[in-house]
Amino acid sequence: MSSSSTEKVLNNDLKSPQRVLSIQSHVVSGYVGNKAAVFPLQLLGFDVDVINSVHFSNHTGHPGGIEGDVLGGDQLKSIVDGLERNGLLRDIGNVLTGYIGSESFLRAIINLLKTVRSNNTDSTVRYVCDPVLGDNGEFYVPPELVSIYREELVPLANVVTPNQFEVEQLTGIRVRSICDAKKACKALHDIGPELVVITSAVLDTDDVNKSEEVKEKSISIIASKNCNGNSGNEVWCINSPILSGQFTGTGDLFAALLLGWSTKDSGDLPSTMEKVVGTMYSVIKRTAESSGDTVASRELKLVQSKEDIERPPILFKARRI
């Protein structure tokens, strides 16, 4: 085979929406950030190129603190320059971002997106943005990053996956009911993303607790797809029982699974939701059942959940709202 033929074969191998560039945190021990996202994506058939925004010994939930390094915006730019010079930004189908802790790195992500898309003008590069800001009323990042997300990064996203706290920060809408959630999703649609998924919300009203599968107190997962005004937004909800315990990396895992199944099941939003939530519930339940008194014992049981990632159990049904 000639060198030109070999190069053509290699280029064709890379040309796939199954190729993901994931930019998130990394820990040596545990499962958060890229450690929670890459393995599931690979099991679902995706090639994943990885940029670690931080390289830490462990996540911040451990009592002994952390050690490690933080990647700066200039360093990210240097890495992207190297990838671009070698033609390695071509044929990326998806970009996934998670925890970003500084303004300089956030702005470097904006430039990275523009660079990746300029290297793939003949195809769509889908951007899945997990806007990691905080949870349970507390910020994980400097609050001034909210406006940068809202005004500059989220408008570039095709998919955005905030939790309840994050969607409230991004939209200024207090989410306590299905009606509130719909308003918040519309507000995000209006600035860019086609698909908005509120990954977890505990709502005051009981209109979300009517499903046959869930009788106890539940969290709601709400997905809204912008139909460009043809028939209104397509909005679906799944309720899942609340499992006791505090587990890190769940949002990172959710965003990765959503990217995977929304690519594989393109156009079938309820099926995507049911698969993502089925896997999430199974992983968290398995983790809860084997966890003890230590933080390390509560790390997500991803490897043990390989089958549930590859063949998600359909435990809860999506309903259109």
mmCIF file of C-alpha atoms in Angstrom:
data_model
loop_
_atom_site.group_PDB
_atom_site.id
_atom_site.type_symbol
_atom_site.label_atom_id
_atom_site.label_comp_id
_atom_site.label_asym_id
_atom_site.label_seq_id
_atom_site.Cartn_x
_atom_site.Cartn_y
_atom_site.Cartn_z
ATOM 1 C CA MET A 1 0.000 0.000 0.000
ATOM 2 C CA SER A 2 1.380 3.428 -0.922
ATOM 3 C CA SER A 3 2.041 6.086 1.708
ATOM 4 C CA SER A 4 -0.753 8.227 0.268
ATOM 5 C CA SER A 5 -3.190 5.296 0.471
ATOM 6 C CA THR A 6 -2.131 4.582 4.050
ATOM 7 C CA GLU A 7 -2.678 8.229 4.988
ATOM 8 C CA LYS A 8 -6.127 8.148 3.367
ATOM 9 C CA VAL A 9 -7.102 5.047 5.368
ATOM 10 C CA LEU A 10 -5.877 6.615 8.612
ATOM 11 C CA ASN A 11 -7.788 9.824 7.909
ATOM 12 C CA ASN A 12 -10.961 7.843 7.164
ATOM 13 C CA ASP A 13 -10.540 5.954 10.445
ATOM 14 C CA LEU A 14 -10.458 9.265 12.337
ATOM 15 C CA LYS A 15 -13.444 10.726 10.496
ATOM 16 C CA SER A 16 -16.228 9.825 12.900
ATOM 17 C CA PRO A 17 -18.671 11.536 15.248
ATOM 18 C CA GLN A 18 -17.485 8.917 17.734
ATOM 19 C CA ARG A 19 -14.315 10.949 18.393
ATOM 20 C CA VAL A 20 -14.484 13.118 21.506
ATOM 21 C CA LEU A 21 -12.174 15.779 22.917
ATOM 22 C CA SER A 22 -12.779 15.832 26.690
ATOM 23 C CA ILE A 23 -11.399 18.693 28.781
ATOM 24 C CA GLN A 24 -11.927 18.103 32.488
ATOM 25 C CA SER A 25 -10.153 17.573 35.785
ATOM 26 C CA HIS A 26 -8.065 14.472 36.518
ATOM 27 C CA VAL A 27 -7.398 12.689 39.800
ATOM 28 C CA VAL A 28 -4.888 9.911 40.412
ATOM 29 C CA SER A 29 -7.194 8.173 42.894
ATOM 30 C CA GLY A 30 -10.953 8.197 42.472
ATOM 31 C CA TYR A 31 -13.522 8.868 39.777
ATOM 32 C CA VAL A 32 -14.296 12.478 38.968
ATOM 33 C CA GLY A 33 -13.789 14.589 35.850
ATOM 34 C CA ASN A 34 -12.101 12.697 33.048
ATOM 35 C CA LYS A 35 -11.715 9.642 35.297
ATOM 36 C CA ALA A 36 -15.524 9.456 35.444
ATOM 37 C CA ALA A 37 -16.116 10.337 31.782
ATOM 38 C CA VAL A 38 -13.499 8.625 29.611
ATOM 39 C CA PHE A 39 -14.061 4.980 30.587
ATOM 40 C CA PRO A 40 -17.847 5.074 29.960
ATOM 41 C CA LEU A 41 -17.376 6.840 26.626
ATOM 42 C CA GLN A 42 -14.829 4.242 25.547
ATOM 43 C CA LEU A 43 -17.191 1.435 26.549
ATOM 44 C CA LEU A 44 -19.830 3.058 24.337
ATOM 45 C CA GLY A 45 -17.460 2.974 21.374
ATOM 46 C CA PHE A 46 -15.953 6.459 21.394
ATOM 47 C CA ASP A 47 -12.306 7.373 20.887
ATOM 48 C CA VAL A 48 -11.528 10.004 23.513
ATOM 49 C CA ASP A 49 -8.740 12.563 23.344
ATOM 50 C CA VAL A 50 -8.104 13.856 26.863
ATOM 51 C CA ILE A 51 -6.927 17.207 28.192
ATOM 52 C CA ASN A 52 -6.681 17.369 31.990
ATOM 53 C CA SER A 53 -7.522 20.824 33.364
ATOM 54 C CA VAL A 54 -5.992 19.813 36.699
ATOM 55 C CA HIS A 55 -3.861 16.855 37.770
ATOM 56 C CA PHE A 56 -4.616 16.205 41.436
ATOM 57 C CA SER A 57 -3.834 13.405 43.862
ATOM 58 C CA ASN A 58 -7.535 13.049 44.700
ATOM 59 C CA HIS A 59 -10.724 15.102 44.676
ATOM 60 C CA THR A 60 -11.404 17.867 47.171
ATOM 61 C CA GLY A 61 -13.806 15.816 49.287
ATOM 62 C CA HIS A 62 -10.953 14.040 51.067
ATOM 63 C CA PRO A 63 -10.117 15.339 54.576
ATOM 64 C CA GLY A 64 -6.367 15.479 53.951
ATOM 65 C CA GLY A 65 -6.588 18.013 51.144
ATOM 66 C CA ILE A 66 -5.088 17.694 47.667
ATOM 67 C CA GLU A 67 -1.744 17.959 45.915
ATOM 68 C CA GLY A 68 -1.054 18.497 42.257
ATOM 69 C CA ASP A 69 -0.983 20.952 39.406
ATOM 70 C CA VAL A 70 -3.443 23.206 37.577
ATOM 71 C CA LEU A 71 -3.261 23.706 33.811
ATOM 72 C CA GLY A 72 -3.303 27.392 32.880
ATOM 73 C CA GLY A 73 -4.935 29.034 29.898
ATOM 74 C CA ASP A 74 -1.568 29.587 28.190
ATOM 75 C CA GLN A 75 -0.690 25.920 28.650
ATOM 76 C CA LEU A 76 -4.005 24.863 27.130
ATOM 77 C CA LYS A 77 -3.344 27.117 24.151
ATOM 78 C CA SER A 78 0.094 25.524 23.714
ATOM 79 C CA ILE A 79 -1.422 22.021 23.724
ATOM 80 C CA VAL A 80 -4.057 23.053 21.185
ATOM 81 C CA ASP A 81 -1.366 24.596 18.976
ATOM 82 C CA GLY A 82 0.518 21.294 18.974
ATOM 83 C CA LEU A 83 -2.606 19.321 18.103
ATOM 84 C CA GLU A 84 -3.468 21.725 15.291
ATOM 85 C CA ARG A 85 0.038 21.672 13.751
ATOM 86 C CA ASN A 86 -0.145 17.895 13.557
ATOM 87 C CA GLY A 87 -3.627 17.817 12.051
ATOM 88 C CA LEU A 88 -5.054 16.203 15.182
ATOM 89 C CA LEU A 89 -7.996 18.566 15.601
ATOM 90 C CA ARG A 90 -9.575 17.412 12.361
ATOM 91 C CA ASP A 91 -12.510 15.010 12.461
ATOM 92 C CA ILE A 92 -13.459 15.607 16.097
ATOM 93 C CA GLY A 93 -17.183 14.979 16.443
ATOM 94 C CA ASN A 94 -17.756 16.190 20.006
ATOM 95 C CA VAL A 95 -16.126 18.461 22.565
ATOM 96 C CA LEU A 96 -16.972 17.865 26.233
ATOM 97 C CA THR A 97 -16.015 20.221 29.060
ATOM 98 C CA GLY A 98 -16.491 19.896 32.806
ATOM 99 C CA TYR A 99 -14.855 21.614 35.775
ATOM 100 C CA ILE A 100 -13.079 24.850 34.852
ATOM 101 C CA GLY A 101 -11.804 26.813 37.828
ATOM 102 C CA SER A 102 -10.377 30.037 36.406
ATOM 103 C CA GLU A 103 -11.323 32.836 34.032
ATOM 104 C CA SER A 104 -8.168 32.413 31.931
ATOM 105 C CA PHE A 105 -8.867 28.721 31.344
ATOM 106 C CA LEU A 106 -12.526 29.392 30.568
ATOM 107 C CA ARG A 107 -11.569 31.938 27.915
ATOM 108 C CA ALA A 108 -8.999 29.514 26.513
ATOM 109 C CA ILE A 109 -11.844 26.978 26.121
ATOM 110 C CA ILE A 110 -13.767 29.530 24.057
ATOM 111 C CA ASN A 111 -10.764 29.942 21.755
ATOM 112 C CA LEU A 112 -10.276 26.157 21.604
ATOM 113 C CA LEU A 113 -13.861 25.664 20.434
ATOM 114 C CA LYS A 114 -13.430 28.193 17.672
ATOM 115 C CA THR A 115 -10.172 26.521 16.612
ATOM 116 C CA VAL A 116 -11.646 23.007 16.584
ATOM 117 C CA ARG A 117 -14.649 24.141 14.579
ATOM 118 C CA SER A 118 -12.471 26.003 12.085
ATOM 119 C CA ASN A 119 -10.589 22.730 11.511
ATOM 120 C CA ASN A 120 -13.845 20.879 10.810
ATOM 121 C CA THR A 121 -15.752 23.185 8.490
ATOM 122 C CA ASP A 122 -17.230 20.290 6.518
ATOM 123 C CA SER A 123 -18.967 18.751 9.539
ATOM 124 C CA THR A 124 -20.616 19.781 12.793
ATOM 125 C CA VAL A 125 -18.570 19.712 15.972
ATOM 126 C CA ARG A 126 -21.060 19.274 18.777
ATOM 127 C CA TYR A 127 -20.166 20.949 22.058
ATOM 128 C CA VAL A 128 -21.508 19.427 25.285
ATOM 129 C CA CYS A 129 -21.018 21.921 28.115
ATOM 130 C CA ASP A 130 -21.320 20.781 31.719
ATOM 131 C CA PRO A 131 -21.263 24.191 33.461
ATOM 132 C CA VAL A 132 -19.757 23.107 36.762
ATOM 133 C CA LEU A 133 -20.489 26.012 39.099
ATOM 134 C CA GLY A 134 -21.603 24.379 42.335
ATOM 135 C CA ASP A 135 -24.412 22.513 44.036
ATOM 136 C CA ASN A 136 -26.674 22.655 47.080
ATOM 137 C CA GLY A 137 -26.442 26.436 47.255
ATOM 138 C CA GLU A 138 -22.626 26.603 47.230
ATOM 139 C CA PHE A 139 -20.166 27.616 44.512
ATOM 140 C CA TYR A 140 -17.248 25.359 43.545
ATOM 141 C CA VAL A 141 -15.755 28.114 41.375
ATOM 142 C CA PRO A 142 -15.379 31.915 41.566
ATOM 143 C CA PRO A 143 -18.912 33.367 41.162
ATOM 144 C CA GLU A 144 -17.670 35.760 38.485
ATOM 145 C CA LEU A 145 -17.405 32.803 36.087
ATOM 146 C CA VAL A 146 -21.220 32.659 35.881
ATOM 147 C CA SER A 147 -21.458 35.666 33.576
ATOM 148 C CA ILE A 148 -18.722 34.291 31.290
ATOM 149 C CA TYR A 149 -20.575 31.009 30.998
ATOM 150 C CA ARG A 150 -23.890 32.757 30.366
ATOM 151 C CA GLU A 151 -22.667 35.365 27.893
ATOM 152 C CA GLU A 152 -19.790 33.647 26.098
ATOM 153 C CA LEU A 153 -19.539 29.868 26.560
ATOM 154 C CA VAL A 154 -23.116 28.566 26.774
ATOM 155 C CA PRO A 155 -24.056 30.383 23.512
ATOM 156 C CA LEU A 156 -21.448 28.197 21.769
ATOM 157 C CA ALA A 157 -22.881 24.955 23.178
ATOM 158 C CA ASN A 158 -25.189 22.503 21.447
ATOM 159 C CA VAL A 159 -25.948 20.728 24.719
ATOM 160 C CA VAL A 160 -25.795 22.091 28.271
ATOM 161 C CA THR A 161 -26.161 19.988 31.445
ATOM 162 C CA PRO A 162 -26.634 22.152 34.564
ATOM 163 C CA ASN A 163 -27.870 20.862 37.889
ATOM 164 C CA GLN A 164 -30.603 22.720 39.779
ATOM 165 C CA PHE A 165 -28.243 25.233 41.402
ATOM 166 C CA GLU A 166 -26.389 25.867 38.149
ATOM 167 C CA VAL A 167 -29.480 26.431 36.012
ATOM 168 C CA GLU A 168 -30.706 28.949 38.582
ATOM 169 C CA GLN A 169 -27.387 30.796 38.478
ATOM 170 C CA LEU A 170 -27.280 30.836 34.673
ATOM 171 C CA THR A 171 -30.876 32.005 34.182
ATOM 172 C CA GLY A 172 -31.810 33.867 37.368
ATOM 173 C CA ILE A 173 -34.945 31.688 37.570
ATOM 174 C CA ARG A 174 -35.685 29.920 40.856
ATOM 175 C CA VAL A 175 -36.540 26.331 39.911
ATOM 176 C CA ARG A 176 -39.084 24.781 42.278
ATOM 177 C CA SER A 177 -41.656 23.306 39.871
ATOM 178 C CA ILE A 178 -41.962 21.785 36.413
ATOM 179 C CA CYS A 179 -43.218 25.144 35.160
ATOM 180 C CA ASP A 180 -40.106 26.855 36.558
ATOM 181 C CA ALA A 181 -37.884 24.227 34.937
ATOM 182 C CA LYS A 182 -39.511 24.774 31.546
ATOM 183 C CA LYS A 183 -38.973 28.532 31.835
ATOM 184 C CA ALA A 184 -35.313 28.023 32.756
ATOM 185 C CA CYS A 185 -34.773 25.628 29.850
ATOM 186 C CA LYS A 186 -36.349 28.126 27.442
ATOM 187 C CA ALA A 187 -34.086 30.880 28.773
ATOM 188 C CA LEU A 188 -31.045 28.728 27.944
ATOM 189 C CA HIS A 189 -32.445 27.767 24.533
ATOM 190 C CA ASP A 190 -32.801 31.466 23.786
ATOM 191 C CA ILE A 191 -29.045 32.010 24.155
ATOM 192 C CA GLY A 192 -27.909 29.007 22.133
ATOM 193 C CA PRO A 193 -28.128 25.330 23.134
ATOM 194 C CA GLU A 194 -30.524 23.081 21.254
ATOM 195 C CA LEU A 195 -30.655 20.562 24.104
ATOM 196 C CA VAL A 196 -30.876 21.534 27.781
ATOM 197 C CA VAL A 197 -30.830 18.842 30.453
ATOM 198 C CA ILE A 198 -31.321 19.703 34.116
ATOM 199 C CA THR A 199 -29.467 16.737 35.559
ATOM 200 C CA SER A 200 -31.004 16.749 39.022
ATOM 201 C CA ALA A 201 -33.706 18.828 40.656
ATOM 202 C CA VAL A 202 -35.660 18.373 43.863
ATOM 203 C CA LEU A 203 -38.963 20.135 43.254
ATOM 204 C CA ASP A 204 -41.454 21.373 45.839
ATOM 205 C CA THR A 205 -44.576 20.293 44.013
ATOM 206 C CA ASP A 206 -45.714 16.686 43.809
ATOM 207 C CA ASP A 207 -46.666 16.753 40.128
ATOM 208 C CA VAL A 208 -43.391 15.001 39.327
ATOM 209 C CA ASN A 209 -43.995 12.019 41.613
ATOM 210 C CA LYS A 210 -46.797 10.349 39.686
ATOM 211 C CA SER A 211 -44.864 7.701 37.749
ATOM 212 C CA GLU A 212 -45.586 4.021 38.342
ATOM 213 C CA GLU A 213 -41.928 3.165 39.000
ATOM 214 C CA VAL A 214 -41.280 5.829 41.657
ATOM 215 C CA LYS A 215 -43.471 6.202 44.708
ATOM 216 C CA GLU A 216 -40.961 7.611 47.207
ATOM 217 C CA LYS A 217 -39.266 11.021 47.250
ATOM 218 C CA SER A 218 -37.442 11.534 43.991
ATOM 219 C CA ILE A 219 -35.181 13.728 41.976
ATOM 220 C CA SER A 220 -36.344 14.967 38.581
ATOM 221 C CA ILE A 221 -34.252 14.911 35.426
ATOM 222 C CA ILE A 222 -35.698 17.294 32.842
ATOM 223 C CA ALA A 223 -34.650 17.474 29.194
ATOM 224 C CA SER A 224 -35.798 20.115 26.735
ATOM 225 C CA LYS A 225 -35.107 20.100 23.008
ATOM 226 C CA ASN A 226 -35.568 23.281 21.000
ATOM 227 C CA CYS A 227 -37.759 22.504 18.001
ATOM 228 C CA ASN A 228 -37.159 25.949 16.458
ATOM 229 C CA GLY A 229 -40.709 27.113 17.001
ATOM 230 C CA ASN A 230 -42.320 24.463 14.793
ATOM 231 C CA SER A 231 -44.233 22.752 17.574
ATOM 232 C CA GLY A 232 -42.856 24.231 20.774
ATOM 233 C CA ASN A 233 -40.031 22.708 22.766
ATOM 234 C CA GLU A 234 -39.979 18.955 23.288
ATOM 235 C CA VAL A 235 -39.743 18.521 27.072
ATOM 236 C CA TRP A 236 -39.397 15.212 28.907
ATOM 237 C CA CYS A 237 -39.053 14.280 32.568
ATOM 238 C CA ILE A 238 -37.829 11.203 34.425
ATOM 239 C CA ASN A 239 -38.163 10.705 38.170
ATOM 240 C CA SER A 240 -35.615 8.630 40.030
ATOM 241 C CA PRO A 241 -35.635 7.657 43.718
ATOM 242 C CA ILE A 242 -33.193 9.575 45.900
ATOM 243 C CA LEU A 243 -30.411 7.313 47.150
ATOM 244 C CA SER A 244 -28.856 8.292 50.473
ATOM 245 C CA GLY A 245 -25.233 9.384 50.531
ATOM 246 C CA GLN A 246 -22.896 11.936 48.985
ATOM 247 C CA PHE A 247 -21.068 10.816 45.861
ATOM 248 C CA THR A 248 -18.632 12.794 43.716
ATOM 249 C CA GLY A 249 -18.314 12.592 39.943
ATOM 250 C CA THR A 250 -21.995 11.941 39.264
ATOM 251 C CA GLY A 251 -22.412 15.060 37.120
ATOM 252 C CA ASP A 252 -19.293 14.191 35.123
ATOM 253 C CA LEU A 253 -20.615 10.680 34.500
ATOM 254 C CA PHE A 254 -24.057 12.001 33.524
ATOM 255 C CA ALA A 255 -22.655 14.418 30.932
ATOM 256 C CA ALA A 256 -20.502 11.693 29.372
ATOM 257 C CA LEU A 257 -23.386 9.220 29.172
ATOM 258 C CA LEU A 258 -25.646 11.890 27.709
ATOM 259 C CA LEU A 259 -23.067 12.716 25.041
ATOM 260 C CA GLY A 260 -22.717 9.038 24.208
ATOM 261 C CA TRP A 261 -26.353 8.036 24.000
ATOM 262 C CA SER A 262 -27.572 11.251 22.369
ATOM 263 C CA THR A 263 -25.036 10.573 19.607
ATOM 264 C CA LYS A 264 -25.943 6.898 19.244
ATOM 265 C CA ASP A 265 -29.719 7.442 19.625
ATOM 266 C CA SER A 266 -29.845 10.725 17.728
ATOM 267 C CA GLY A 267 -33.415 12.017 17.528
ATOM 268 C CA ASP A 268 -34.800 9.778 20.284
ATOM 269 C CA LEU A 269 -34.622 11.943 23.392
ATOM 270 C CA PRO A 270 -36.772 9.784 25.721
ATOM 271 C CA SER A 271 -34.702 6.690 24.893
ATOM 272 C CA THR A 272 -31.498 8.611 25.577
ATOM 273 C CA MET A 273 -32.827 9.818 28.934
ATOM 274 C CA GLU A 274 -33.981 6.355 29.996
ATOM 275 C CA LYS A 275 -30.598 4.832 29.221
ATOM 276 C CA VAL A 276 -28.637 7.587 30.962
ATOM 277 C CA VAL A 277 -30.806 7.537 34.079
ATOM 278 C CA GLY A 278 -30.866 3.730 34.190
ATOM 279 C CA THR A 279 -27.075 3.595 34.192
ATOM 280 C CA MET A 280 -26.765 6.467 36.675
ATOM 281 C CA TYR A 281 -29.152 4.865 39.168
ATOM 282 C CA SER A 282 -27.401 1.490 38.861
ATOM 283 C CA VAL A 283 -23.922 2.965 39.387
ATOM 284 C CA ILE A 284 -24.973 5.085 42.367
ATOM 285 C CA LYS A 285 -26.942 2.232 43.946
ATOM 286 C CA ARG A 286 -23.983 -0.131 43.596
ATOM 287 C CA THR A 287 -21.704 2.528 45.077
ATOM 288 C CA ALA A 288 -24.065 3.209 47.983
ATOM 289 C CA GLU A 289 -24.411 -0.470 48.808
ATOM 290 C CA SER A 290 -20.654 -0.976 49.050
ATOM 291 C CA SER A 291 -19.665 2.327 50.665
ATOM 292 C CA GLY A 292 -18.387 2.668 54.201
ATOM 293 C CA ASP A 293 -17.209 5.429 56.496
ATOM 294 C CA THR A 294 -14.310 6.630 54.340
ATOM 295 C CA VAL A 295 -14.425 9.009 51.384
ATOM 296 C CA ALA A 296 -12.485 6.486 49.301
ATOM 297 C CA SER A 297 -15.187 3.853 49.839
ATOM 298 C CA ARG A 298 -17.743 6.195 48.255
ATOM 299 C CA GLU A 299 -15.927 6.535 44.926
ATOM 300 C CA LEU A 300 -18.168 5.605 41.999
ATOM 301 C CA LYS A 301 -18.057 1.893 41.182
ATOM 302 C CA LEU A 302 -17.539 2.407 37.456
ATOM 303 C CA VAL A 303 -15.486 -0.668 36.613
ATOM 304 C CA GLN A 304 -17.936 -2.867 38.506
ATOM 305 C CA SER A 305 -20.764 -1.253 36.487
ATOM 306 C CA LYS A 306 -19.339 -2.051 33.051
ATOM 307 C CA GLU A 307 -22.405 -4.056 31.968
ATOM 308 C CA ASP A 308 -24.829 -1.342 33.115
ATOM 309 C CA ILE A 309 -22.895 1.214 31.067
ATOM 310 C CA GLU A 310 -22.821 -0.887 27.908
ATOM 311 C CA ARG A 311 -26.387 -2.223 28.250
ATOM 312 C CA PRO A 312 -28.346 0.245 30.379
ATOM 313 C CA PRO A 313 -31.276 -1.157 32.349
ATOM 314 C CA ILE A 314 -34.493 0.744 31.623
ATOM 315 C CA LEU A 315 -35.690 1.294 35.191
ATOM 316 C CA PHE A 316 -37.714 4.503 34.836
ATOM 317 C CA LYS A 317 -39.765 5.770 31.912
ATOM 318 C CA ALA A 318 -39.568 9.253 30.449
ATOM 319 C CA ARG A 319 -42.838 11.131 30.143
ATOM 320 C CA ARG A 320 -43.514 14.159 28.021
ATOM 321 C CA ILE A 321 -44.514 17.241 29.977
#
